[in-house]
mmCIF file of C-alpha atoms in Angstrom:
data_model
loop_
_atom_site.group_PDB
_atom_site.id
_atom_site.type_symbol
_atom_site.label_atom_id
_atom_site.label_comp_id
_atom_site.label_asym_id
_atom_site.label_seq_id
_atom_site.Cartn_x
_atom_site.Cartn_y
_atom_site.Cartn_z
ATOM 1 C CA UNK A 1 0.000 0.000 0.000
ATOM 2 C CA UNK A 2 1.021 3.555 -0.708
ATOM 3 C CA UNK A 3 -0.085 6.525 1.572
ATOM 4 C CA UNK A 4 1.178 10.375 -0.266
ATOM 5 C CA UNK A 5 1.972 12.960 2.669
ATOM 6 C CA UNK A 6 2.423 16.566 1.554
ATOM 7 C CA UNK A 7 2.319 19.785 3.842
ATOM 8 C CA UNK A 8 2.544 23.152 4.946
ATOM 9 C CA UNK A 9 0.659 23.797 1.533
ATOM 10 C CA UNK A 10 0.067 27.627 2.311
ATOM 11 C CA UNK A 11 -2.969 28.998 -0.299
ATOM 12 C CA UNK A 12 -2.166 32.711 0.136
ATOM 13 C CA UNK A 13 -5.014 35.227 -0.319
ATOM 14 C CA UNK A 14 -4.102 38.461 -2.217
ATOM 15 C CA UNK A 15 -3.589 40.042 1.723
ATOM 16 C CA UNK A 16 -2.820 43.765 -0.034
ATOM 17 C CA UNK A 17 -6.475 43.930 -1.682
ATOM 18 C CA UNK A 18 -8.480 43.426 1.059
ATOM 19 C CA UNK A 19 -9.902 45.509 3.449
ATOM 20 C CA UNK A 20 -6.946 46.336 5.953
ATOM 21 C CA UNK A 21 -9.026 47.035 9.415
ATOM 22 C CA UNK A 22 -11.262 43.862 8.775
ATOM 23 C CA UNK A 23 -8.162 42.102 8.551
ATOM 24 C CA UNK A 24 -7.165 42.083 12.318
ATOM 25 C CA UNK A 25 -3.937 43.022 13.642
ATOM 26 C CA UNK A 26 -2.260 39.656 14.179
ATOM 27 C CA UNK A 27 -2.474 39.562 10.238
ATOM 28 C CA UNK A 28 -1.283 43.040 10.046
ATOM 29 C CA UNK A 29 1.954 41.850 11.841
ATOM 30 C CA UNK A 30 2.082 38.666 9.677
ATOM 31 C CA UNK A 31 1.784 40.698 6.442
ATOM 32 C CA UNK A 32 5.549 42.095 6.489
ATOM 33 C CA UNK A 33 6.303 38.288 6.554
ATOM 34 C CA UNK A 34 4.314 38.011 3.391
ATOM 35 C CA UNK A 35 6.488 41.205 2.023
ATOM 36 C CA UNK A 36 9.454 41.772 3.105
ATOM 37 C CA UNK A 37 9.741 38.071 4.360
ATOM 38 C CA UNK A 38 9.127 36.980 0.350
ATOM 39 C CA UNK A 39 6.161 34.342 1.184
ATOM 40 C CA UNK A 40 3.474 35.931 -1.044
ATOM 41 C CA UNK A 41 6.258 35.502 -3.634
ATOM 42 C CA UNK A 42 7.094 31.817 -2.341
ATOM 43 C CA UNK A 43 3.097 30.379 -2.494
ATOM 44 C CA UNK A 44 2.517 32.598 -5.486
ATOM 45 C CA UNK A 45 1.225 28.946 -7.375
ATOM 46 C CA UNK A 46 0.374 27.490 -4.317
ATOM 47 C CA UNK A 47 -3.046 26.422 -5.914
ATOM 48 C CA UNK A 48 -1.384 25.363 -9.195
ATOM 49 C CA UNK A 49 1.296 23.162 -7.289
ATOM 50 C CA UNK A 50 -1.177 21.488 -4.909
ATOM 51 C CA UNK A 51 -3.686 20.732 -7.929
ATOM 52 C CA UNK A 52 -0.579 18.895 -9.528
ATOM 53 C CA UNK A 53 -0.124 16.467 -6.188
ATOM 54 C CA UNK A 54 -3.129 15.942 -6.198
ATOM 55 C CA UNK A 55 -3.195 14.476 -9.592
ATOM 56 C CA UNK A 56 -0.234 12.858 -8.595
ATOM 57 C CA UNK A 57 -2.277 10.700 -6.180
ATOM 58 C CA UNK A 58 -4.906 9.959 -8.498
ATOM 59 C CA UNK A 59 -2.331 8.722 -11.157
ATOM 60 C CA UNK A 60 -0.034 7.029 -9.025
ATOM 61 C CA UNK A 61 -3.181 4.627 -7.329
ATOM 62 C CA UNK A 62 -2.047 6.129 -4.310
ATOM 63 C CA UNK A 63 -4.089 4.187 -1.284
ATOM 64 C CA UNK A 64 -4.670 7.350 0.735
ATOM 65 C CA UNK A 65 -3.821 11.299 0.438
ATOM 66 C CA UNK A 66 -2.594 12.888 3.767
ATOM 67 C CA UNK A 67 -2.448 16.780 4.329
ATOM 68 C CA UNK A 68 -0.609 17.076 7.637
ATOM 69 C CA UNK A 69 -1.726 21.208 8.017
ATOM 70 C CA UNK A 70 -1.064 24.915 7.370
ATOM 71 C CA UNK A 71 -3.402 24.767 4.606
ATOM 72 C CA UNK A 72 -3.380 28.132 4.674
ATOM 73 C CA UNK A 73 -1.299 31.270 4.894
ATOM 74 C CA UNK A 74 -3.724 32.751 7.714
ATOM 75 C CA UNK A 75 -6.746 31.192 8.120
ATOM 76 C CA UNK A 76 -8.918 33.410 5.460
ATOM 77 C CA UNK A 77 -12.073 31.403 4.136
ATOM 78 C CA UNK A 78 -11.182 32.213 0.298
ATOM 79 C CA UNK A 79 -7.604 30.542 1.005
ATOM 80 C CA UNK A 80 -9.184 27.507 2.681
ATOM 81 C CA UNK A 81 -12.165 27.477 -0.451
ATOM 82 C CA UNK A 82 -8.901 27.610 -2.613
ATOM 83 C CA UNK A 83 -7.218 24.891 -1.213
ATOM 84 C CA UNK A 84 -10.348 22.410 -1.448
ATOM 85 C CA UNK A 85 -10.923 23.277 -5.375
ATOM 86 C CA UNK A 86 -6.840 22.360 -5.518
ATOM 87 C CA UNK A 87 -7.630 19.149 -4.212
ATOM 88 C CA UNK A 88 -10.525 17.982 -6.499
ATOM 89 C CA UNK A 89 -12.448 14.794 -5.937
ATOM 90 C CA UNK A 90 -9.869 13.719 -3.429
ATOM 91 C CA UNK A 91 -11.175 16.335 -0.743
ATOM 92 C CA UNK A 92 -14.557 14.832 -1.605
ATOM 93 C CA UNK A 93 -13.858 11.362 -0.203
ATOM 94 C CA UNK A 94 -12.597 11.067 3.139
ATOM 95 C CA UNK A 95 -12.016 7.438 2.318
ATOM 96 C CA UNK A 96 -9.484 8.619 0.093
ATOM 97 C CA UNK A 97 -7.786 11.769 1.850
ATOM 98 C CA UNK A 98 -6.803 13.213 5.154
ATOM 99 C CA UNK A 99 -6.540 16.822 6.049
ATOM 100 C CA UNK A 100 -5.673 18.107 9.865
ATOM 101 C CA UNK A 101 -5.605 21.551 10.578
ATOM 102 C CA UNK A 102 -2.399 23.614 11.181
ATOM 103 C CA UNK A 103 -0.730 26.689 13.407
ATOM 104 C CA UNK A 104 -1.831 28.840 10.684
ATOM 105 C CA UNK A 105 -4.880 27.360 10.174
ATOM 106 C CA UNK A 106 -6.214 28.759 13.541
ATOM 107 C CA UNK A 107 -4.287 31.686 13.060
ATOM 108 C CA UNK A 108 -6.884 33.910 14.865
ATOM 109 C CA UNK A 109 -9.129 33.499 18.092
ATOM 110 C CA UNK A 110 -11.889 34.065 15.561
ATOM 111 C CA UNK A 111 -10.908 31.821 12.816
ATOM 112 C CA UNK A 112 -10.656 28.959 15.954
ATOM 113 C CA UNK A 113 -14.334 29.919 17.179
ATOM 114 C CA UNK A 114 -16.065 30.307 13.893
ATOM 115 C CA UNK A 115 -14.353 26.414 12.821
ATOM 116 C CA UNK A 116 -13.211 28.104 9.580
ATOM 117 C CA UNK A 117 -11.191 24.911 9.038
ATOM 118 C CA UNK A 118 -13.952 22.437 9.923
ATOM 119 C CA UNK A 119 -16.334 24.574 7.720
ATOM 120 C CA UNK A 120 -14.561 23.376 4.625
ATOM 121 C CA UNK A 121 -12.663 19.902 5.543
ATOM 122 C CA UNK A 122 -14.579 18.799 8.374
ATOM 123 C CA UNK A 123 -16.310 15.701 6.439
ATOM 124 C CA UNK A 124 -12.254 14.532 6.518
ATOM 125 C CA UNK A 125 -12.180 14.456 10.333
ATOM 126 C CA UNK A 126 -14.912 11.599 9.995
ATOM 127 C CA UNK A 127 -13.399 8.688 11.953
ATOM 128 C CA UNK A 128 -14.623 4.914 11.955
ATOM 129 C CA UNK A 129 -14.138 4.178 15.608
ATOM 130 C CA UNK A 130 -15.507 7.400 16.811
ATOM 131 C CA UNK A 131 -15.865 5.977 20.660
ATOM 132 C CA UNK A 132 -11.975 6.697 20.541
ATOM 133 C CA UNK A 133 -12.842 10.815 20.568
ATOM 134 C CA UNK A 134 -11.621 12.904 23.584
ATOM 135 C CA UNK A 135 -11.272 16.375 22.093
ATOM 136 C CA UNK A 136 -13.731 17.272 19.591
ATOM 137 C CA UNK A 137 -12.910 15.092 16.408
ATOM 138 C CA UNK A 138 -9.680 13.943 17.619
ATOM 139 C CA UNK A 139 -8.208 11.322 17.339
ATOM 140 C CA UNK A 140 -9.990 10.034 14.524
ATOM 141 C CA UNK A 141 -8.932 6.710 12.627
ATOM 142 C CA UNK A 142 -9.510 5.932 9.419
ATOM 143 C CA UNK A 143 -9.280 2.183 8.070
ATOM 144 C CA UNK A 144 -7.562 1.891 4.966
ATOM 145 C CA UNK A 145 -7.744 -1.302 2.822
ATOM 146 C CA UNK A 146 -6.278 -4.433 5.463
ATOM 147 C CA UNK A 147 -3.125 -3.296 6.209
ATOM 148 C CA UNK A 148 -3.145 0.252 7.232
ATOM 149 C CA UNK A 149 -4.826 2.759 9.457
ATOM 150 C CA UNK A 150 -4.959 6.835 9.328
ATOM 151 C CA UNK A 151 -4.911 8.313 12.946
ATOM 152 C CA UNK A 152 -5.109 12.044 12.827
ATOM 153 C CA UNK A 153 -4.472 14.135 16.256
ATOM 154 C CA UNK A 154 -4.923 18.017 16.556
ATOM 155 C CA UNK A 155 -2.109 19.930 17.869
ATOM 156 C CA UNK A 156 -2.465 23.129 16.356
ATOM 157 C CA UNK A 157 -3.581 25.395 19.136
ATOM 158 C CA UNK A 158 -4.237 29.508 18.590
ATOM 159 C CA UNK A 159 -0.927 31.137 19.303
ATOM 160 C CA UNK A 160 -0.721 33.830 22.207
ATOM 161 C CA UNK A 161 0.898 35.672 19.752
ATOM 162 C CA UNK A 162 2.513 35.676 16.081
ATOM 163 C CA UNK A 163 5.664 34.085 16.122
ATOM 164 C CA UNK A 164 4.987 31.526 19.296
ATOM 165 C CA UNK A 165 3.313 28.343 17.042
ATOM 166 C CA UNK A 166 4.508 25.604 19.403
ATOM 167 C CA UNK A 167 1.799 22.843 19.367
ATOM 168 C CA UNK A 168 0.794 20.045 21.631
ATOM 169 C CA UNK A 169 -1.699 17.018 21.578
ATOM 170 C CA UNK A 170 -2.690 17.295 25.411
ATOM 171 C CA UNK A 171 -3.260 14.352 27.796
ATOM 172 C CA UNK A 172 -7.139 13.649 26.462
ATOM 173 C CA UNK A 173 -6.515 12.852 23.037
ATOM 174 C CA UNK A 174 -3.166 10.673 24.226
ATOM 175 C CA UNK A 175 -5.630 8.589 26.208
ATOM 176 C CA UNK A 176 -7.762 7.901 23.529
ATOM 177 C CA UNK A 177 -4.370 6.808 21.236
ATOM 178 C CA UNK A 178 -3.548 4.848 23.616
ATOM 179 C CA UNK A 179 -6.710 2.814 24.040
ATOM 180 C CA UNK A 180 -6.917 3.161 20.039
ATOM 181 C CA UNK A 181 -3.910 0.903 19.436
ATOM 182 C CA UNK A 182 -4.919 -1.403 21.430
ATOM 183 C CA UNK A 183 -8.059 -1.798 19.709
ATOM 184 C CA UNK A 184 -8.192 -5.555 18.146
ATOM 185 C CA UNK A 185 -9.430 -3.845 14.838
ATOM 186 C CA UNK A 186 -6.440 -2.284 14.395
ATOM 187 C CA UNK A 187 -3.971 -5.813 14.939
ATOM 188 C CA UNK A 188 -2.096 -6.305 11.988
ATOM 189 C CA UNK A 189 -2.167 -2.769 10.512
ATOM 190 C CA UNK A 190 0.400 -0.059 10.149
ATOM 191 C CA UNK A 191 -0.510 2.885 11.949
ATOM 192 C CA UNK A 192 0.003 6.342 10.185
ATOM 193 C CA UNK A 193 -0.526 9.027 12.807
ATOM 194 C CA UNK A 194 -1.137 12.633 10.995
ATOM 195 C CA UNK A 195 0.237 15.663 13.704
ATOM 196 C CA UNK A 196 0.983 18.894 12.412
ATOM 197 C CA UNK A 197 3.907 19.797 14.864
ATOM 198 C CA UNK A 198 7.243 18.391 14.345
ATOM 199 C CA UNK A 199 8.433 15.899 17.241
ATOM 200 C CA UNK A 200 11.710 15.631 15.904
ATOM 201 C CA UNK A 201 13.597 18.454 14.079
ATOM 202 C CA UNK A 202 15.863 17.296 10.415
ATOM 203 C CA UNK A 203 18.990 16.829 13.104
ATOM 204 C CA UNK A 204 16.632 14.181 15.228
ATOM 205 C CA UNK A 205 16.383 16.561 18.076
ATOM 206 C CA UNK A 206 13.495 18.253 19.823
ATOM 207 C CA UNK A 207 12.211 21.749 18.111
ATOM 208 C CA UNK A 208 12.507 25.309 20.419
ATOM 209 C CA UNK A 209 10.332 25.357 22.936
ATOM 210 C CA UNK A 210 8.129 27.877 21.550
ATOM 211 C CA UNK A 211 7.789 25.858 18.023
ATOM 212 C CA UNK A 212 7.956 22.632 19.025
ATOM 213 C CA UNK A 213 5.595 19.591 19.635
ATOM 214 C CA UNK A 214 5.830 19.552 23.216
ATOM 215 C CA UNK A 215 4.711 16.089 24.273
ATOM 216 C CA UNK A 216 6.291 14.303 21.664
ATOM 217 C CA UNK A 217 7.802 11.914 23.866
ATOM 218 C CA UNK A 218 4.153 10.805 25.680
ATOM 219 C CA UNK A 219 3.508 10.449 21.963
ATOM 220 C CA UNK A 220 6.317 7.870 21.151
ATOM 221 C CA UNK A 221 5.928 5.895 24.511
ATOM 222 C CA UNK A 222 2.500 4.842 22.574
ATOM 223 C CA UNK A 223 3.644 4.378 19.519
ATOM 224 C CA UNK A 224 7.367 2.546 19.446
ATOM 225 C CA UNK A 225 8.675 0.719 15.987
ATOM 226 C CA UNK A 226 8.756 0.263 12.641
ATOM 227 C CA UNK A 227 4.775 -0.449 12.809
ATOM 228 C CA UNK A 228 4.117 2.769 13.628
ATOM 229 C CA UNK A 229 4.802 6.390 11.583
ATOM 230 C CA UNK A 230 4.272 10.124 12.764
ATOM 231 C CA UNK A 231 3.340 12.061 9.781
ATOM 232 C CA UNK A 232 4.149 16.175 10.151
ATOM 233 C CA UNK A 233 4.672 18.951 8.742
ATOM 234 C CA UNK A 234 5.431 22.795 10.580
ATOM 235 C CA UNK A 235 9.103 22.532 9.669
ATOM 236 C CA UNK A 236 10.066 23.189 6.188
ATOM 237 C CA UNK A 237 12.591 20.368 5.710
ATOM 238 C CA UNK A 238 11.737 17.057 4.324
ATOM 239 C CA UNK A 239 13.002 14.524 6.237
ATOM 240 C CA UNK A 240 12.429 11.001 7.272
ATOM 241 C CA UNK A 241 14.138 9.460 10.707
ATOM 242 C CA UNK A 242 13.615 5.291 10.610
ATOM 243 C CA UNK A 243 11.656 3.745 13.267
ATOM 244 C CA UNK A 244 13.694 2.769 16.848
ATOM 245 C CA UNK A 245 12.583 0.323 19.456
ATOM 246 C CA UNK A 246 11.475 3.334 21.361
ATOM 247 C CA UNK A 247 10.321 5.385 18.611
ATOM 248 C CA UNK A 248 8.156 5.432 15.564
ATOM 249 C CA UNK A 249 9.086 6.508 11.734
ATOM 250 C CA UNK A 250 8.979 10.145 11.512
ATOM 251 C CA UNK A 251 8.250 11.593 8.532
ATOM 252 C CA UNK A 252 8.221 15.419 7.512
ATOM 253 C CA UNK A 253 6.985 16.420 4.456
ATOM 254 C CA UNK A 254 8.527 19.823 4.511
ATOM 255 C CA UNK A 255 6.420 23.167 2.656
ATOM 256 C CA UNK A 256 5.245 21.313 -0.502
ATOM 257 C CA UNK A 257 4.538 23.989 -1.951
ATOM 258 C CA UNK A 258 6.999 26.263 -1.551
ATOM 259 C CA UNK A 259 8.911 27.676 -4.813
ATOM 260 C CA UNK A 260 12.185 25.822 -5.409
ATOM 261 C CA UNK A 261 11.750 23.191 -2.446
ATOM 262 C CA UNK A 262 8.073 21.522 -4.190
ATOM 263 C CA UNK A 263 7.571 18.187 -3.054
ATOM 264 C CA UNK A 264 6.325 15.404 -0.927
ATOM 265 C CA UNK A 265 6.247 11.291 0.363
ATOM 266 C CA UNK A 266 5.083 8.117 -0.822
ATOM 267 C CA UNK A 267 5.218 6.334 2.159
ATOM 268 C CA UNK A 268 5.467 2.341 1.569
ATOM 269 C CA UNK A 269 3.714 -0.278 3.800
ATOM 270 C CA UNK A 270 4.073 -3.354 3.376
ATOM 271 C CA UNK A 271 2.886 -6.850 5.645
ATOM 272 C CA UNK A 272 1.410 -4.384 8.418
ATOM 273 C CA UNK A 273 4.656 -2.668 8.665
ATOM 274 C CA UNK A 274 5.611 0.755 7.201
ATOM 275 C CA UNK A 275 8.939 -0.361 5.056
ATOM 276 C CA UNK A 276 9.782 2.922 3.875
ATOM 277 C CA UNK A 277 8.975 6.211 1.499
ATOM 278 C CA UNK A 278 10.571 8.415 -1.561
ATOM 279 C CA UNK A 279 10.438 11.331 -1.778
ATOM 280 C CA UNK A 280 8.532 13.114 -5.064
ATOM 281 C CA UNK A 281 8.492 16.541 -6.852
ATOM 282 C CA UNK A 282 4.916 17.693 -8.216
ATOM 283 C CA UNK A 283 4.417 15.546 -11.492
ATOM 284 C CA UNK A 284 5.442 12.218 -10.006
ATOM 285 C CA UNK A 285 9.169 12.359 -10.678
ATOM 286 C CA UNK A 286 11.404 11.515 -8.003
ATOM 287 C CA UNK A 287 13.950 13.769 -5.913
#
């Protein structure tokens, strides 16, 4: 079975035409990142390059899609409307694809309490052991074909301020993954758990405290070997650290969107175990 992870996808409204008070100041601060940091220039084709990997998938037979957050630049309806016509069909099916929210995807206090994220991609967050909830949705599990399962947890959390986007999964949610994988229905399966926030930086070490995933190790204590894989995003690298006896695959898809570093997994599993992935540039070709 094959499982295509991409992230940090970033559909950028055009920030400069809209109405600047209605905006809120949080994006006010964030918009000299968009200028003077070059990301409006970076996720100019955002839409065009997430459209492509999502073609990818439906050439390539992938088994499932998996969107591991920051859909968005900050949390704007039209960017998140954008980012569901990208992904065609596939955001139709949630059979098919998987799509957590992000830092940036609850960018705002009032893009959190209006559930601008599950307005558009809630149908995703479906799950088919739903007495495994704790915290809203999550964590919801999705069985895919006989060999594999989709777990996605929620970590993205509204940030105090711009700049602190450290996540965490919180003790309710890591109760229900840890009754989840003990669930007989899920013997013999690989276990793909979608996070947004990195529990292991490209070096193998924990992230700054304010960007980090905070309890990642509660996390691994649940999920040890090569059975298991954390699927993230939040750090623009793409990276992949093999499974330990005390710790799971870790994959990070990186910004696969971003001009000049485009690009995401096809994650192999194989016999109930996840063997391996490659890594892919939009239009199927690999790295």
């Amino acid at each position: 079975m094959r499982f295509l992870h991409c992230s940090d996808v970033h559909i950028t409204a055009d920030y400069f035409s809209l109405p600047f008070m209605r905006l809120g100041w949080r994006r006010w601060v964030a918009m000299a990142e968009l200028s003077v940091g070059g990301r409006k220039k970076a996720y100019a084709r955002a839409p065009e390059t997430l459209a492509a990997i999502a073609s990818d998938a439906e050439q390539q037979g992938v088994d499932h899609f998996i969107l591991s957050g920051d859909v968005t630049a900050y949390a704007l309806d039209p960017e998140f409307q954008m980012a569901r016509e990208s992904l065609g069909a596939l955001a139709e099916d949630p059979g098919r694809c998987t799509v957590i929210p992000g830092n940036h995807d609850v960018f705002t206090p009032g893009s959190h309490r209006k559930g601008r994220f599950a307005r558009h991609f809630g149908h995703l967050l479906e799950s088919d052991l739903p007495e495994y909830r704790r915290e809203g949705a999550f964590p919801f599990v999705r069985l895919v074909g006989k060999e594999a399962a989709v777990v996605g947890l929620l970590s993205a959390r509204v940030p105090s301020l711009p700049g602190i986007a450290h996540g965490y999964i919180g003790p309710a949610q890591l109760e229900g993954l840890a009754a989840l994988v003990k669930d007989p229905r899920l013997d013999g399966r690989a276990v793909l758990v979608a996070v947004h926030h990195a529990p292991l930086t490209l070096r193998g070490r924990a992230d700054s405290y304010f960007h980090g995933l905070r309890d990642a190790e509660a996390l691994f204590r649940l999920i040890p070997g090569p059975r298991f894989a954390v699927l993230h995003g939040h750090i623009h690298k793409r990276y992949h650290h093999p499974s330990t006896a005390q710790r799971p695959h870790i994959f990070s898809a990186g910004s696969s969107t971003q001009l000049g570093r485009e690009g995401y997994w096809v994650i192999e599993v194989k016999d109930g175990q996840v063997v391996g992935g490659q890594k892919h540039v939009p239009g199927g070709a690999l790295n």
